[in-house]
């Protein structure tokens, strides 16, 4: 045993105090769940659920929740909660005798699951952006580009870009001494991402997923160089909108929001927000003006949808803009027929309802929550009427093989019914100063309109899955 400087001259043995392990000021939520670091996330979820259950118990007089099953003696029935049992195999101390007045807060569990998926996706692409190679066969790339233009809905100003440029990229992208502008690479890889996922591309699901990841990776690598060179051209606008959409599908909402803000900035640089204003002296043909009007209205729809879903501030709709709907001018071309036009008109009406919803929230005369909820229900019924008038759900149920129309109609349906749900979720933010306050089931007004929207969302998704299965069966039958 070492001796200190004082004890050594006196030939004395040093006496060391016995070290007492410091106790945490905060007791563990559950020893089984907190035994190692790998279960930290489960402990956090459990902590939230325990606090929310306490809130539910406090307001049990007004709740009639469905009972949650608890583990029985023979283990034949287990709880539906992801944290109801310990990963060590021992019974969790958090389990308590079932109370019929308590119910699991599905909102918190679902939000936590989505957050974890988002974080995992971002982390996985953070490493692959440096280490992984992009190897897409030329023949497949040419097929996917052709399929995109044939089967994907025309959208977001892409008709204003010369398609011949994109058609040439698969043959020249790997040639030495050939430099492709980063903005074109961003658009090209975004088109590849959508093209390889189409039924017409006839790619197995596992291979398709790998190629989709490679396409997104190519887009991510081209973005920094493009951002340094961007000057606000129409091509820059198309690239920003494409990247925003693809990033959102990969759960990278920060990048999606950043790219969308770029897109709105480019819209203003190009004076697209003044297409029908007296200040706009730029001459365009009516056909081109209608394309730009349609593209600008799609930007408005994205702005409103991001504001509703992601709680982002308004961007393009926060400034003065004057752009008519396409085909309203007497000199315009005749209104195109078919589901593409019907879907655009229906989505525009949905966007107007959402815009009125935000105007209602901003109106200082609407001061009480019951009044706001009642007006929100009226707006949601109006949105339901839009789908009923155009019979979009009925059309989707009867659709079979027109992939382009199927996706555009499905997009309107999913956007509309999701908007209804989130309009009611906004009710939880009325008394909060936080841009993203935690939301629980108890915060959301109970309405049959929301239940109907959720059921129709599930029905639409189920129909898309059935169509995908039919396409796979036909693919195997045709060899």
mmCIF file of N, CA and C in Angstrom, residues 365-414:
data_model
loop_
_atom_site.group_PDB
_atom_site.id
_atom_site.type_symbol
_atom_site.label_atom_id
_atom_site.label_comp_id
_atom_site.label_asym_id
_atom_site.label_seq_id
_atom_site.Cartn_x
_atom_site.Cartn_y
_atom_site.Cartn_z
ATOM 1 N N UNK A 365 -60.354 36.808 -34.009
ATOM 2 C CA UNK A 365 -61.726 36.679 -33.526
ATOM 3 C C UNK A 365 -62.033 35.256 -33.053
ATOM 4 N N UNK A 366 -61.256 34.291 -33.513
ATOM 5 C CA UNK A 366 -61.451 32.906 -33.070
ATOM 6 C C UNK A 366 -60.621 32.690 -31.808
ATOM 7 N N UNK A 367 -61.249 32.860 -30.681
ATOM 8 C CA UNK A 367 -60.514 32.858 -29.413
ATOM 9 C C UNK A 367 -60.707 31.587 -28.595
ATOM 10 N N UNK A 368 -61.810 30.903 -28.748
ATOM 11 C CA UNK A 368 -62.077 29.730 -27.911
ATOM 12 C C UNK A 368 -61.803 28.448 -28.689
ATOM 13 N N UNK A 369 -61.324 27.451 -27.973
ATOM 14 C CA UNK A 369 -60.997 26.175 -28.615
ATOM 15 C C UNK A 369 -62.233 25.493 -29.187
ATOM 16 N N UNK A 370 -63.382 25.446 -28.493
ATOM 17 C CA UNK A 370 -64.573 24.828 -29.097
ATOM 18 C C UNK A 370 -64.972 25.488 -30.414
ATOM 19 N N UNK A 371 -64.821 26.806 -30.486
ATOM 20 C CA UNK A 371 -65.165 27.504 -31.727
ATOM 21 C C UNK A 371 -64.220 27.094 -32.862
ATOM 22 N N UNK A 372 -62.933 26.988 -32.551
ATOM 23 C CA UNK A 372 -61.952 26.607 -33.572
ATOM 24 C C UNK A 372 -62.173 25.165 -34.012
ATOM 25 N N UNK A 373 -62.475 24.282 -33.060
ATOM 26 C CA UNK A 373 -62.725 22.878 -33.399
ATOM 27 C C UNK A 373 -63.946 22.762 -34.303
ATOM 28 N N UNK A 374 -64.993 23.514 -34.009
ATOM 29 C CA UNK A 374 -66.207 23.460 -34.825
ATOM 30 C C UNK A 374 -65.925 23.924 -36.258
ATOM 31 N N UNK A 375 -65.168 25.004 -36.398
ATOM 32 C CA UNK A 375 -64.842 25.497 -37.740
ATOM 33 C C UNK A 375 -63.910 24.532 -38.467
ATOM 34 N N UNK A 376 -63.022 23.881 -37.723
ATOM 35 C CA UNK A 376 -62.146 22.882 -38.338
ATOM 36 C C UNK A 376 -62.956 21.705 -38.862
ATOM 37 N N UNK A 377 -63.957 21.281 -38.105
ATOM 38 C CA UNK A 377 -64.816 20.187 -38.566
ATOM 39 C C UNK A 377 -65.535 20.569 -39.855
ATOM 40 N N UNK A 378 -65.999 21.811 -39.953
ATOM 41 C CA UNK A 378 -66.671 22.257 -41.180
ATOM 42 C C UNK A 378 -65.720 22.199 -42.379
ATOM 43 N N UNK A 379 -64.482 22.628 -42.172
ATOM 44 C CA UNK A 379 -63.503 22.594 -43.260
ATOM 45 C C UNK A 379 -63.184 21.156 -43.662
ATOM 46 N N UNK A 380 -63.098 20.269 -42.688
ATOM 47 C CA UNK A 380 -62.802 18.868 -42.996
ATOM 48 C C UNK A 380 -63.962 18.206 -43.735
ATOM 49 N N UNK A 381 -65.188 18.558 -43.378
ATOM 50 C CA UNK A 381 -66.338 18.029 -44.118
ATOM 51 C C UNK A 381 -66.308 18.520 -45.562
ATOM 52 N N UNK A 382 -65.885 19.762 -45.735
ATOM 53 C CA UNK A 382 -65.757 20.290 -47.097
ATOM 54 C C UNK A 382 -64.710 19.503 -47.889
ATOM 55 N N UNK A 383 -63.630 19.122 -47.218
ATOM 56 C CA UNK A 383 -62.596 18.335 -47.888
ATOM 57 C C UNK A 383 -63.122 16.944 -48.227
ATOM 58 N N UNK A 384 -63.901 16.357 -47.328
ATOM 59 C CA UNK A 384 -64.510 15.058 -47.620
ATOM 60 C C UNK A 384 -65.425 15.152 -48.842
ATOM 61 N N UNK A 385 -66.116 16.286 -48.954
ATOM 62 C CA UNK A 385 -67.024 16.477 -50.074
ATOM 63 C C UNK A 385 -66.271 16.533 -51.403
ATOM 64 N N UNK A 386 -65.052 17.058 -51.371
ATOM 65 C CA UNK A 386 -64.236 17.109 -52.590
ATOM 66 C C UNK A 386 -63.989 15.701 -53.117
ATOM 67 N N UNK A 387 -63.612 14.794 -52.225
ATOM 68 C CA UNK A 387 -63.347 13.419 -52.645
ATOM 69 C C UNK A 387 -64.627 12.732 -53.112
ATOM 70 N N UNK A 388 -65.743 13.070 -52.460
ATOM 71 C CA UNK A 388 -67.010 12.458 -52.863
ATOM 72 C C UNK A 388 -67.441 12.953 -54.242
ATOM 73 N N UNK A 389 -67.259 14.243 -54.502
ATOM 74 C CA UNK A 389 -67.670 14.804 -55.790
ATOM 75 C C UNK A 389 -66.877 14.202 -56.947
ATOM 76 N N UNK A 390 -65.573 14.061 -56.742
ATOM 77 C CA UNK A 390 -64.728 13.529 -57.812
ATOM 78 C C UNK A 390 -64.656 12.006 -57.784
ATOM 79 N N UNK A 391 -65.215 11.364 -56.766
ATOM 80 C CA UNK A 391 -65.237 9.898 -56.639
ATOM 81 C C UNK A 391 -63.829 9.303 -56.779
ATOM 82 N N UNK A 392 -62.889 9.908 -56.068
ATOM 83 C CA UNK A 392 -61.496 9.471 -56.185
ATOM 84 C C UNK A 392 -61.273 8.095 -55.564
ATOM 85 N N UNK A 393 -61.877 7.851 -54.404
ATOM 86 C CA UNK A 393 -61.712 6.540 -53.770
ATOM 87 C C UNK A 393 -62.323 5.442 -54.636
ATOM 88 N N UNK A 394 -63.477 5.734 -55.235
ATOM 89 C CA UNK A 394 -64.125 4.744 -56.095
ATOM 90 C C UNK A 394 -63.260 4.465 -57.328
ATOM 91 N N UNK A 395 -62.652 5.524 -57.858
ATOM 92 C CA UNK A 395 -61.790 5.327 -59.027
ATOM 93 C C UNK A 395 -60.580 4.466 -58.675
ATOM 94 N N UNK A 396 -59.979 4.728 -57.512
ATOM 95 C CA UNK A 396 -58.805 3.956 -57.107
ATOM 96 C C UNK A 396 -59.164 2.490 -56.889
ATOM 97 N N UNK A 397 -60.358 2.232 -56.345
ATOM 98 C CA UNK A 397 -60.775 0.849 -56.122
ATOM 99 C C UNK A 397 -60.927 0.089 -57.437
ATOM 100 N N UNK A 398 -61.306 0.806 -58.498
ATOM 101 C CA UNK A 398 -61.505 0.138 -59.786
ATOM 102 C C UNK A 398 -60.300 0.180 -60.696
ATOM 103 N N UNK A 399 -59.254 0.923 -60.311
ATOM 104 C CA UNK A 399 -58.069 1.050 -61.166
ATOM 105 C C UNK A 399 -57.309 -0.264 -61.211
ATOM 106 N N UNK A 400 -56.667 -0.505 -62.359
ATOM 107 C CA UNK A 400 -55.922 -1.754 -62.526
ATOM 108 C C UNK A 400 -54.484 -1.530 -62.974
ATOM 109 N N UNK A 401 -54.288 -0.844 -64.111
ATOM 110 C CA UNK A 401 -52.956 -0.892 -64.717
ATOM 111 C C UNK A 401 -52.390 0.469 -65.115
ATOM 112 N N UNK A 402 -53.163 1.535 -65.051
ATOM 113 C CA UNK A 402 -52.650 2.844 -65.466
ATOM 114 C C UNK A 402 -51.832 3.437 -64.329
ATOM 115 N N UNK A 403 -50.536 3.152 -64.342
ATOM 116 C CA UNK A 403 -49.689 3.503 -63.203
ATOM 117 C C UNK A 403 -49.603 5.009 -62.997
ATOM 118 N N UNK A 404 -49.538 5.770 -64.083
ATOM 119 C CA UNK A 404 -49.403 7.218 -63.962
ATOM 120 C C UNK A 404 -50.617 7.820 -63.258
ATOM 121 N N UNK A 405 -51.800 7.437 -63.677
ATOM 122 C CA UNK A 405 -53.012 7.966 -63.050
ATOM 123 C C UNK A 405 -53.180 7.454 -61.624
ATOM 124 N N UNK A 406 -52.807 6.197 -61.398
ATOM 125 C CA UNK A 406 -52.954 5.625 -60.055
ATOM 126 C C UNK A 406 -52.147 6.417 -59.040
ATOM 127 N N UNK A 407 -50.900 6.743 -59.379
ATOM 128 C CA UNK A 407 -50.053 7.440 -58.407
ATOM 129 C C UNK A 407 -50.532 8.861 -58.162
ATOM 130 N N UNK A 408 -51.014 9.542 -59.190
ATOM 131 C CA UNK A 408 -51.426 10.928 -58.986
ATOM 132 C C UNK A 408 -52.714 10.989 -58.171
ATOM 133 N N UNK A 409 -53.630 10.042 -58.399
ATOM 134 C CA UNK A 409 -54.864 10.003 -57.611
ATOM 135 C C UNK A 409 -54.565 9.587 -56.174
ATOM 136 N N UNK A 410 -53.712 8.593 -56.014
ATOM 137 C CA UNK A 410 -53.345 8.164 -54.658
ATOM 138 C C UNK A 410 -52.686 9.294 -53.884
ATOM 139 N N UNK A 411 -51.886 10.098 -54.561
ATOM 140 C CA UNK A 411 -51.225 11.222 -53.896
ATOM 141 C C UNK A 411 -52.244 12.216 -53.354
ATOM 142 N N UNK A 412 -53.277 12.501 -54.137
ATOM 143 C CA UNK A 412 -54.318 13.433 -53.677
ATOM 144 C C UNK A 412 -55.070 12.845 -52.486
ATOM 145 N N UNK A 413 -55.413 11.572 -52.563
ATOM 146 C CA UNK A 413 -56.161 10.930 -51.476
ATOM 147 C C UNK A 413 -55.344 10.909 -50.193
ATOM 148 N N UNK A 414 -54.101 10.462 -50.287
ATOM 149 C CA UNK A 414 -53.262 10.369 -49.092
ATOM 150 C C UNK A 414 -52.986 11.749 -48.505
#
